[in-house]
XYZ file of C-alpha atoms in Angstrom:
689
model
C -1.357 30.708 -10.412
C -2.701 33.237 -12.982
C -0.223 34.621 -15.543
C 1.568 37.848 -14.652
C 0.461 41.041 -16.458
C 3.783 41.262 -18.294
C 3.330 37.748 -19.641
C -0.264 38.516 -20.655
C 0.939 41.599 -22.486
C 3.653 39.704 -24.336
C 1.253 36.884 -25.204
C -1.438 39.325 -26.406
C 0.979 41.227 -28.630
C 2.500 38.032 -30.011
C -0.855 36.443 -30.845
C -2.157 39.663 -32.417
C 0.915 39.998 -34.638
C 0.728 36.308 -35.551
C -2.959 36.674 -36.428
C -2.299 39.710 -38.609
C 0.597 38.076 -40.426
C -1.432 34.931 -40.976
C -4.391 36.884 -42.379
C -2.203 38.818 -44.798
C -0.320 35.665 -45.750
C -3.458 33.622 -46.431
C -5.382 36.356 -48.256
C -2.379 37.475 -50.253
C -1.151 34.058 -51.409
C -4.069 31.651 -51.380
C -7.246 33.628 -52.069
C -9.209 31.777 -54.779
C -12.042 32.582 -57.152
C -14.644 32.158 -54.432
C -12.959 34.804 -52.308
C -12.090 32.180 -49.664
C -8.421 31.620 -48.850
C -7.193 28.069 -49.480
C -5.112 28.045 -46.282
C -6.358 29.728 -43.097
C -4.368 29.435 -39.851
C -5.648 32.683 -38.316
C -8.689 31.258 -36.565
C -6.529 28.746 -34.704
C -4.461 31.667 -33.410
C -7.592 33.563 -32.418
C -9.123 30.529 -30.660
C -5.839 30.079 -28.778
C -6.043 33.679 -27.540
C -9.514 32.998 -26.087
C -8.131 29.915 -24.308
C -4.847 31.382 -23.079
C -5.766 34.943 -22.095
C -8.159 36.227 -19.429
C -11.198 38.121 -20.700
C -9.789 41.549 -19.939
C -6.959 40.785 -22.347
C -8.640 38.531 -24.900
C -11.623 40.836 -25.625
C -9.519 43.900 -26.597
C -7.228 41.634 -28.608
C -10.250 40.108 -30.359
C -11.651 43.546 -31.267
C -8.265 44.605 -32.632
C -7.932 41.395 -34.633
C -11.471 41.862 -35.987
C -10.595 45.302 -37.271
C -7.323 44.060 -38.745
C -9.107 41.166 -40.475
C -11.750 43.514 -41.921
C -9.172 46.068 -42.973
C -6.930 43.462 -44.604
C -9.874 42.116 -46.595
C -10.834 45.572 -47.821
C -7.220 46.337 -48.642
C -6.985 43.206 -50.796
C -10.205 43.964 -52.697
C -13.098 42.409 -50.762
C -16.451 44.182 -51.130
C -17.730 45.922 -48.017
C -20.405 43.310 -47.240
C -18.158 40.276 -47.740
C -15.313 42.087 -46.016
C -17.488 42.428 -42.907
C -19.047 38.941 -43.116
C -15.683 37.173 -43.170
C -14.415 38.596 -39.812
C -17.775 37.917 -38.168
C -17.711 34.277 -39.292
C -14.052 33.925 -38.322
C -14.590 35.248 -34.819
C -17.728 33.171 -34.312
C -15.810 30.074 -35.412
C -12.844 30.840 -33.149
C -15.064 31.565 -30.148
C -17.134 28.414 -30.688
C -13.969 26.340 -30.983
C -12.593 27.784 -27.724
C -15.885 27.202 -25.895
C -16.165 23.599 -27.121
C -12.483 22.990 -26.307
C -13.013 23.934 -22.683
C -16.005 21.632 -22.489
C -14.105 18.739 -24.071
C -10.652 19.151 -22.525
C -11.258 21.047 -19.288
C -10.310 24.508 -18.131
C -6.546 23.929 -18.051
C -6.314 22.901 -21.735
C -3.129 20.944 -21.149
C -2.445 18.747 -24.154
C -0.444 16.132 -22.294
C -1.635 13.122 -24.285
C -2.730 12.170 -27.765
C -6.181 11.443 -26.354
C -6.542 15.082 -25.291
C -5.416 16.282 -28.720
C -7.933 13.952 -30.379
C -10.733 15.271 -28.127
C -9.760 18.826 -29.025
C -9.957 18.077 -32.753
C -13.072 15.872 -32.745
C -15.208 17.738 -30.223
C -14.093 21.342 -30.810
C -12.379 21.972 -34.141
C -14.504 19.748 -36.388
C -17.964 20.875 -35.108
C -17.056 24.572 -35.075
C -15.482 24.637 -38.531
C -18.255 22.479 -39.996
C -20.899 24.848 -38.650
C -19.032 27.940 -39.842
C -18.587 26.337 -43.291
C -22.321 25.871 -43.702
C -23.074 29.423 -42.524
C -20.343 30.876 -44.765
C -21.634 28.990 -47.799
C -25.173 30.258 -47.116
C -24.031 33.850 -46.624
C -21.764 33.972 -49.677
C -24.494 32.644 -51.950
C -26.112 36.039 -51.383
C -23.116 37.519 -53.153
C -23.288 35.109 -56.089
C -20.758 32.529 -54.850
C -21.186 28.771 -55.335
C -22.513 27.032 -52.196
C -20.583 23.776 -52.846
C -17.320 25.529 -53.674
C -17.441 27.780 -50.632
C -18.467 24.898 -48.364
C -15.597 22.593 -49.404
C -12.930 25.290 -49.604
C -13.910 26.885 -46.277
C -14.146 23.621 -44.355
C -10.860 22.316 -45.753
C -8.919 25.543 -45.246
C -10.338 26.434 -41.849
C -10.578 22.890 -40.466
C -7.050 21.834 -41.384
C -5.623 25.247 -40.521
C -7.320 25.191 -37.121
C -6.179 21.595 -36.520
C -2.563 22.610 -37.153
C -2.453 26.056 -35.572
C -4.515 25.623 -32.390
C -2.689 22.602 -30.836
C 0.658 24.022 -31.934
C 0.061 27.396 -30.288
C -1.331 25.805 -27.118
C 1.795 23.666 -26.825
C 4.126 26.577 -27.602
C 2.470 29.083 -25.278
C 1.652 26.699 -22.436
C 5.118 25.507 -21.526
C 3.770 24.116 -18.270
C 1.637 21.593 -20.201
C 4.590 19.308 -20.894
C 7.685 19.955 -18.814
C 9.936 17.202 -20.042
C 11.209 18.798 -23.257
C 13.923 21.104 -21.908
C 17.242 21.095 -23.707
C 20.155 23.507 -23.731
C 19.532 26.526 -25.944
C 22.374 25.693 -28.405
C 20.751 22.331 -29.113
C 17.300 23.906 -29.534
C 18.677 26.618 -31.819
C 20.583 24.090 -33.891
C 17.581 21.795 -34.317
C 15.286 24.642 -35.351
C 17.864 25.903 -37.856
C 18.117 22.368 -39.223
C 14.317 22.272 -39.504
C 14.239 25.608 -41.369
C 16.947 24.480 -43.765
C 15.223 21.135 -44.278
C 11.920 22.874 -45.011
C 13.552 25.037 -47.690
C 15.306 22.037 -49.230
C 12.184 19.879 -49.070
C 10.113 22.299 -51.146
C 12.712 23.404 -53.630
C 11.311 22.325 -57.022
C 13.614 19.539 -58.175
C 12.837 16.161 -59.686
C 13.698 14.178 -56.523
C 10.827 13.941 -53.936
C 12.678 15.934 -51.290
C 9.612 16.394 -48.967
C 10.378 12.976 -47.496
C 13.217 14.530 -45.493
C 10.595 16.356 -43.417
C 9.591 13.197 -41.542
C 13.020 12.243 -40.072
C 13.605 15.904 -39.128
C 10.251 16.138 -37.340
C 10.860 12.793 -35.633
C 14.282 13.958 -34.431
C 12.778 17.143 -32.996
C 9.978 15.147 -31.361
C 12.533 12.919 -29.618
C 14.755 15.780 -28.490
C 12.347 18.673 -27.863
C 9.135 16.786 -27.118
C 5.629 18.162 -27.962
C 6.470 21.840 -27.732
C 9.385 21.398 -30.082
C 7.176 19.505 -32.535
C 4.678 22.393 -32.454
C 7.373 25.007 -33.140
C 8.747 22.888 -35.985
C 5.252 22.504 -37.472
C 4.727 26.283 -37.499
C 8.131 26.781 -39.130
C 7.283 24.136 -41.701
C 3.921 25.791 -42.422
C 5.499 29.216 -42.946
C 8.346 28.060 -45.164
C 6.495 25.431 -47.181
C 3.454 27.517 -48.081
C 5.641 30.441 -49.137
C 7.740 28.253 -51.421
C 4.990 26.036 -52.810
C 2.473 28.758 -53.551
C 5.117 30.841 -55.286
C 5.835 28.305 -58.053
C 3.709 26.577 -60.655
C 5.706 23.344 -60.888
C 5.629 20.421 -58.460
C 8.283 17.814 -57.659
C 6.632 15.394 -60.028
C 6.633 17.829 -62.919
C 2.841 18.165 -62.942
C 1.183 21.555 -62.954
C -1.288 21.960 -60.080
C -3.805 24.659 -59.411
C -3.426 26.961 -56.414
C -6.117 25.058 -54.541
C -4.469 21.686 -55.235
C -1.035 22.876 -54.128
C -2.479 24.457 -51.006
C -4.317 21.345 -49.988
C -1.291 19.176 -50.730
C 1.051 21.241 -48.583
C -1.511 21.399 -45.759
C -1.837 17.627 -45.863
C 1.934 17.260 -45.641
C 2.195 19.748 -42.793
C -0.699 18.114 -40.906
C 0.609 14.569 -41.312
C 4.145 15.589 -40.331
C 2.945 17.556 -37.315
C 0.585 14.933 -35.924
C 3.071 12.114 -36.526
C 5.741 14.038 -34.640
C 3.253 15.119 -31.967
C 2.107 11.532 -31.397
C 5.735 10.436 -31.049
C 6.545 13.302 -28.689
C 3.469 12.742 -26.516
C 4.186 9.009 -26.297
C 7.739 9.743 -25.162
C 6.520 12.394 -22.710
C 3.907 9.990 -21.376
C 6.563 7.326 -20.913
C 8.731 9.810 -19.045
C 5.744 10.841 -16.944
C 5.009 7.204 -16.113
C 8.630 6.670 -15.141
C 8.502 9.687 -12.850
C 5.213 8.483 -11.395
C 6.652 5.009 -10.889
C 9.767 6.458 -9.273
C 7.636 8.713 -7.083
C 5.363 5.876 -6.007
C 8.373 3.657 -5.421
C 9.844 6.318 -3.143
C 6.514 6.670 -1.363
C 6.221 2.890 -1.002
C 9.763 2.617 0.318
C 9.141 5.438 2.742
C 5.905 3.773 3.865
C 7.726 0.472 4.199
C 10.451 2.131 6.241
C 7.816 3.761 8.450
C 6.025 0.430 8.823
C 9.276 -1.320 9.745
C 10.103 1.452 12.190
C 6.584 1.301 13.627
C 6.819 -2.478 13.924
C 10.194 -2.197 15.610
C 8.870 0.490 17.948
C 5.836 -1.660 18.736
C 8.030 -4.669 19.436
C 10.289 -2.605 21.650
C 7.293 -1.138 23.447
C 5.731 -4.558 24.006
C 9.060 -5.957 25.164
C 9.512 -3.115 27.642
C 5.931 -3.272 28.871
C 6.125 -7.045 29.142
C 9.286 -6.770 31.183
C 7.918 -4.033 33.425
C 4.617 -5.852 34.044
C 6.028 -9.345 34.402
C 8.770 -8.352 36.853
C 6.367 -7.466 39.721
C 3.982 -10.221 38.645
C 6.831 -12.680 39.064
C 6.836 -12.001 42.771
C 3.038 -11.910 43.087
C 2.328 -15.174 41.277
C 5.488 -16.961 42.372
C 5.187 -16.337 46.095
C 1.434 -16.989 45.895
C 2.068 -20.445 44.437
C 4.739 -21.144 47.064
C 2.420 -20.136 49.893
C -0.506 -22.126 48.492
C 1.586 -25.298 48.720
C 1.983 -24.864 52.461
C -0.318 -26.994 54.534
C -0.166 -24.971 57.761
C -2.191 -21.948 56.593
C -5.654 -21.124 58.005
C -8.586 -21.668 55.693
C -9.250 -17.925 55.401
C -5.621 -17.230 54.414
C -5.718 -20.019 51.849
C -8.924 -18.576 50.374
C -7.360 -15.106 50.161
C -4.281 -16.553 48.446
C -6.563 -18.253 45.962
C -8.146 -14.882 45.132
C -4.701 -13.343 44.674
C -3.712 -16.241 42.422
C -6.818 -15.813 40.267
C -6.264 -12.068 39.919
C -2.619 -12.606 38.986
C -3.574 -15.268 36.455
C -6.150 -12.944 34.886
C -3.574 -10.189 34.550
C -1.087 -12.644 33.078
C -3.697 -13.777 30.559
C -4.177 -10.177 29.435
C -0.430 -9.752 28.886
C -0.200 -13.085 27.077
C -3.133 -12.193 24.808
C -1.461 -8.971 23.725
C 1.856 -10.713 23.074
C 0.246 -13.628 21.231
C -1.695 -11.289 18.965
C 1.439 -9.267 18.279
C 3.265 -12.449 17.295
C 0.485 -13.478 14.948
C 0.363 -10.053 13.291
C 4.102 -10.204 12.603
C 3.935 -13.833 11.405
C 6.195 -15.101 14.179
C 3.946 -17.886 15.483
C 5.343 -21.282 14.528
C 3.503 -24.561 14.931
C 5.110 -27.570 16.588
C 2.925 -30.563 15.697
C 3.269 -33.874 17.497
C 1.181 -37.034 17.754
C -1.791 -36.643 20.122
C -5.165 -38.251 20.792
C -7.987 -35.720 20.279
C -10.206 -37.176 23.045
C -7.391 -37.123 25.623
C -6.441 -33.552 24.711
C -10.056 -32.396 24.998
C -10.511 -34.082 28.367
C -7.296 -32.545 29.713
C -8.515 -29.099 28.626
C -11.883 -29.629 30.307
C -10.077 -30.593 33.500
C -8.337 -27.203 33.491
C -11.608 -25.245 33.406
C -13.591 -27.682 35.577
C -12.908 -25.785 38.794
C -14.098 -22.479 37.301
C -17.326 -24.153 36.140
C -17.815 -25.783 39.526
C -17.472 -22.460 41.356
C -20.300 -20.999 39.228
C -22.457 -24.099 39.599
C -22.391 -24.925 35.883
C -22.791 -28.372 34.408
C -19.666 -29.093 32.340
C -20.407 -31.754 29.702
C -18.399 -33.585 27.068
C -19.390 -35.791 24.135
C -17.201 -37.462 21.507
C -18.186 -39.028 18.200
C -16.203 -40.809 15.519
C -12.578 -41.906 15.667
C -11.588 -39.503 18.420
C -8.924 -41.872 19.798
C -7.084 -42.075 16.466
C -3.669 -40.321 16.852
C -3.185 -37.169 14.729
C -0.329 -34.731 14.178
C -1.188 -31.361 15.727
C 0.294 -28.594 17.819
C -1.483 -29.556 21.015
C -0.418 -26.386 22.840
C -2.041 -24.109 20.243
C -5.085 -26.368 19.957
C -5.471 -26.324 23.731
C -5.094 -22.528 23.675
C -8.057 -22.223 21.291
C -10.196 -24.610 23.336
C -9.311 -22.948 26.630
C -10.242 -19.560 25.244
C -13.614 -20.747 23.962
C -14.398 -22.736 27.117
C -13.286 -19.914 29.423
C -15.457 -17.431 27.514
C -18.423 -19.804 27.700
C -18.018 -20.161 31.463
C -17.463 -16.417 31.933
C -20.624 -15.430 30.059
C -22.861 -18.172 31.483
C -24.474 -17.605 34.881
C -26.575 -20.757 35.048
C -27.113 -23.897 33.060
C -24.381 -25.779 31.249
C -21.289 -25.588 29.061
C -20.817 -28.456 26.624
C -17.887 -29.525 24.449
C -18.610 -31.796 21.473
C -15.788 -33.443 19.541
C -16.340 -35.133 16.180
C -13.558 -36.882 14.250
C -14.025 -38.051 10.673
C -11.184 -39.920 8.966
C -10.814 -39.318 5.232
C -7.785 -40.920 3.619
C -4.638 -40.106 5.570
C -6.177 -37.212 7.513
C -8.847 -36.631 10.112
C -11.331 -33.766 10.156
C -11.689 -32.599 13.758
C -14.692 -30.471 14.683
C -14.900 -28.902 18.133
C -18.174 -27.315 19.245
C -18.519 -25.314 22.492
C -22.144 -24.707 23.472
C -23.346 -22.628 26.427
C -26.627 -21.404 27.896
C -25.296 -17.930 28.582
C -26.277 -14.420 27.576
C -25.925 -14.992 23.843
C -24.772 -12.530 21.199
C -26.966 -10.314 18.986
C -26.726 -11.241 15.308
C -25.559 -7.771 14.252
C -22.648 -7.942 16.721
C -21.589 -11.514 16.006
C -19.758 -10.640 12.777
C -17.185 -8.444 14.518
C -16.362 -10.710 17.441
C -13.362 -12.273 15.708
C -11.816 -8.861 15.044
C -9.183 -7.521 17.392
C -10.280 -5.487 20.416
C -13.923 -6.399 19.732
C -16.504 -7.508 22.271
C -20.240 -7.955 22.049
C -20.698 -5.435 24.887
C -18.333 -2.558 24.270
C -19.830 -0.103 26.752
C -17.937 1.164 29.752
C -20.470 -0.497 32.045
C -20.010 -4.003 30.725
C -19.893 -6.616 33.447
C -17.274 -8.844 31.861
C -13.715 -7.723 31.280
C -11.090 -8.831 28.807
C -8.869 -7.436 26.088
C -11.113 -8.352 23.184
C -8.194 -10.254 21.647
C -9.073 -13.809 22.672
C -11.333 -14.651 19.737
C -9.049 -12.847 17.294
C -6.222 -15.074 18.541
C -8.443 -18.146 18.160
C -9.252 -17.161 14.593
C -5.590 -16.519 13.774
C -4.430 -19.829 15.260
C -7.227 -21.773 13.555
C -6.387 -20.294 10.165
C -2.683 -20.856 10.806
C -3.472 -24.559 11.199
C -5.508 -24.502 7.971
C -8.918 -24.548 9.647
C -11.934 -22.298 10.018
C -13.914 -20.952 12.938
C -17.386 -19.526 13.423
C -20.337 -19.122 15.762
C -24.111 -19.383 15.907
C -25.796 -17.283 18.534
C -28.861 -15.289 19.453
C -29.259 -12.857 22.319
C -30.656 -14.578 25.385
C -30.373 -18.092 23.953
C -26.708 -18.918 24.471
C -23.877 -19.297 21.976
C -22.340 -22.045 19.879
C -18.707 -21.574 18.902
C -17.136 -24.127 16.577
C -13.928 -24.698 14.668
C -12.720 -27.364 12.252
C -9.158 -28.439 11.529
C -7.773 -31.074 9.167
C -5.021 -33.072 10.895
C -2.745 -35.725 9.343
C -2.999 -39.138 10.945
C -0.099 -40.274 13.148
C 1.269 -43.709 13.978
C 1.721 -43.469 17.748
C 1.047 -40.924 20.431
C 3.927 -38.928 21.855
C 3.536 -39.362 25.577
C 4.146 -36.229 27.589
C 5.939 -36.281 30.893
C 3.623 -37.780 33.454
C 2.913 -35.010 35.844
C 5.254 -33.098 38.088
C 7.913 -34.993 39.981
C 7.845 -34.999 43.713
C 9.782 -32.303 45.483
C 13.380 -33.409 45.844
C 13.470 -35.497 42.679
C 15.556 -32.991 40.686
C 18.540 -33.204 42.973
C 20.599 -30.663 41.033
C 22.929 -27.781 41.799
C 21.465 -24.736 40.006
C 23.060 -21.321 39.509
C 20.365 -18.604 39.672
C 21.458 -15.286 38.135
C 19.192 -12.270 38.668
C 19.892 -8.648 39.581
C 16.559 -8.184 41.386
C 16.764 -9.281 45.053
C 13.066 -10.227 45.236
C 13.412 -12.371 42.126
C 16.473 -14.078 43.619
C 14.567 -14.801 46.814
C 11.562 -16.154 44.900
C 13.730 -18.193 42.563
C 15.706 -19.670 45.407
C 12.480 -20.568 47.248
C 10.967 -22.283 44.203
C 14.198 -24.135 43.362
C 14.533 -25.305 46.935
C 10.919 -26.486 46.789
C 11.886 -28.508 43.710
C 14.753 -30.142 45.587
C 17.631 -28.136 44.123
C 20.741 -26.724 45.744
C 20.878 -23.054 44.795
C 23.896 -20.838 44.031
C 23.071 -17.135 43.650
C 24.657 -14.460 41.433
C 23.407 -10.917 40.969
C 25.077 -9.971 37.653
C 26.833 -11.438 34.630
C 30.338 -11.120 35.978
C 29.464 -13.070 39.124
C 27.699 -15.660 36.943
C 30.831 -16.302 34.871
C 32.914 -16.741 38.019
C 30.316 -19.043 39.626
C 30.018 -21.181 36.496
C 33.781 -21.617 36.441
C 34.266 -22.371 40.143
C 31.006 -23.729 41.638
C 30.477 -26.909 39.651
C 26.779 -26.284 38.942
C 24.564 -28.594 36.869
C 22.388 -25.918 35.267
C 22.173 -22.125 35.043
C 18.999 -20.012 35.178
C 20.144 -16.746 33.581
C 18.329 -13.415 33.681
C 18.820 -11.400 30.479
C 18.601 -7.732 31.467
C 21.209 -6.980 34.133
C 23.605 -4.096 34.878
C 27.378 -4.324 34.389
C 27.075 -7.425 32.205
C 23.824 -8.765 30.738
C 22.869 -12.412 30.446
C 23.723 -12.669 26.736
C 27.321 -11.552 27.202
C 27.684 -13.697 30.307
C 26.473 -16.755 28.364
C 28.996 -16.135 25.588
C 31.824 -15.858 28.137
C 30.707 -19.034 29.938
C 30.655 -20.952 26.642
C 34.108 -19.595 25.891
C 35.454 -21.195 29.107
C 35.277 -24.580 27.360
C 35.209 -27.929 29.073
C 32.004 -28.685 30.943
C 30.877 -25.034 30.667
C 30.633 -25.432 26.909
C 27.734 -27.908 27.273
C 26.278 -26.767 30.581
C 22.494 -26.200 30.232
C 21.789 -22.463 30.373
C 18.125 -21.453 30.521
C 17.098 -17.837 29.962
C 14.624 -16.646 32.587
C 13.320 -13.193 31.703
C 10.199 -11.077 31.688
C 11.025 -10.185 28.062
C 9.389 -13.050 26.182
C 9.260 -11.476 22.716
C 10.414 -13.755 19.877
C 13.323 -11.441 19.049
C 14.717 -11.806 22.554
C 14.266 -15.587 22.553
C 16.148 -15.745 19.256
C 18.969 -13.611 20.676
C 19.194 -15.874 23.711
C 19.521 -19.001 21.586
C 22.067 -17.287 19.344
C 24.155 -16.329 22.374
C 24.410 -19.990 23.353
C 21.484 -20.582 25.704
C 19.553 -23.828 25.437
C 16.011 -22.686 26.215
C 13.961 -19.861 27.688
C 11.221 -19.579 30.290
C 9.247 -16.455 30.989
C 8.474 -14.605 34.139
C 6.332 -14.751 36.194
C 7.701 -18.056 37.428
C 5.159 -20.860 37.232
C 6.371 -23.803 39.258
C 5.132 -26.603 37.015
C 6.392 -24.971 33.810
C 9.803 -24.296 35.404
C 9.975 -27.834 36.719
C 9.281 -29.279 33.260
C 12.060 -27.266 31.606
C 14.606 -28.040 34.337
C 13.775 -31.750 34.341
C 14.157 -32.037 30.571
C 17.536 -30.329 30.349
C 18.918 -31.975 33.471
C 17.933 -35.387 32.077
C 19.672 -34.615 28.783
C 22.802 -33.386 30.564
C 22.942 -36.508 32.768
C 22.408 -38.787 29.777
C 25.235 -37.031 27.969
C 27.533 -37.317 30.999
C 26.731 -41.030 31.389
C 27.450 -41.653 27.716
C 30.798 -39.922 28.049
């Protein structure tokens, strides 16, 4: 925002008066034999006016100062020619300094660091004063003055005066340059009075070297009032010290110095004191600025973290709700379809139609599972459960799962194994099978004719085996430029709306995440029209023996258990009862948590299948109340059965006292496996008791 006219007026008047006083002071007290003043602060004031004021204010002020400079010179005895030459050289020097300062330090001219001050001095003050010194020495030789004397005196007086006055005035006038110096006015007034008194005492001619007290005073002001305070103190020191020193012939050491020597000595002291204090003040201000920046960035980071946590929580809640809403109707579709497909009295056409329904439901379930799996991997909630397996057996089991899909398309499904593929290794077979199924399913989906081949190589090195799986197809292939993005989320080789093959675009991203989670790597080699080769490698520790999984699904009727099914949805209760009856269980139904607690207490059930989201009393509260009944209810197997399969919900179920969780839609074999395991454990525990 540009300065207000009132501020411009005050600044113009102040700088003009300061320039006039400085001219009279320098010419009256320090004018030497060459006609050049030994101390010259005026040009720093004039250069500051060019930098601080807009042109419509600085030009009239410059003209007025020119006339005052010329008049003061004539008043103090300068000849007409020299009296005119001096103001011209002064104004040229001041203007050149201002122009170079803007080039070196930018338009704002904010001296917020020692680096900026150094750039101002080195790239503006020194070149301008050096050039004006040479010109002044040349001009004054026309009037019989010594070139060397004028050159040294001018450069010293103008250069050091400019170096002191210009930064000081910029810091004093531009209070917005450094904002961290504010103190209460009594403290500021007291410190400046102390500085004035110290300046008088420091240059009182006594035998003790009292000027040393200047440094602690300037340091104190730098600490308390920051750069602007140091600038004000330097100007006070310059005014007091030059008046006292130039008015006496004796120094603190007792030696008698010439006017030029005393002037240079006091300017050195003022310059060293000012720049020492300024460096201290700028370092402190910079530290404060860094602390504010750190605090600001910390607040921003915390706010971003809070937003990320909130977004993650919202995403989890959204996925949980969507999962529940999608899986609830799918439970009926897939569950009843599986029940009907097990009937042997259906016509062939009806069985074929049920098969189509089952495939469509499975495809939709795969989409939901892909989204949930990717969400788990992004939040770091996927945990591996390694166990001893045989790589060849696991690969063959996976091929058996996709064999029917390959057969329907007329594809030749091949398998080859090399190396020690029967050597047991420790791996999470479920996650490994998930990767293989995804790659094999994609190969079958994108291959219309020819073959799909799985190659397994196992190389034992020390106490680990390097497993390499390669899935090769003769399908459509992938262009090289599109292959690099296939393992990114929501990416597909054909991203157009007319693509023939569906999918979420998450499958390969999930494969990549799971492979890397197991410490492996994954890649592909493909060319459009020549098929694709997907491969992944995983290092697996060797195992002693293979953990044998349960051998298939028991025959219907083998479970022989009394199961309490708790679900508020009538269709889910009907489906659950049908499936449990198919598995040979006696079913007790409850439609809310309160009924479940009563049934668990009175019905003598062997296991409870508990829905989580229910009105009146949810499954978590019902589980806690059942556990609180004590006795057999304290150890009764309680299995959560919910469409909400997010990790947070599973953790809450286990914390409430449930033993395990199965997701909806109900899949008969998966449900059978969970029931069989917990019923066996409960019976073993009862027999031991």
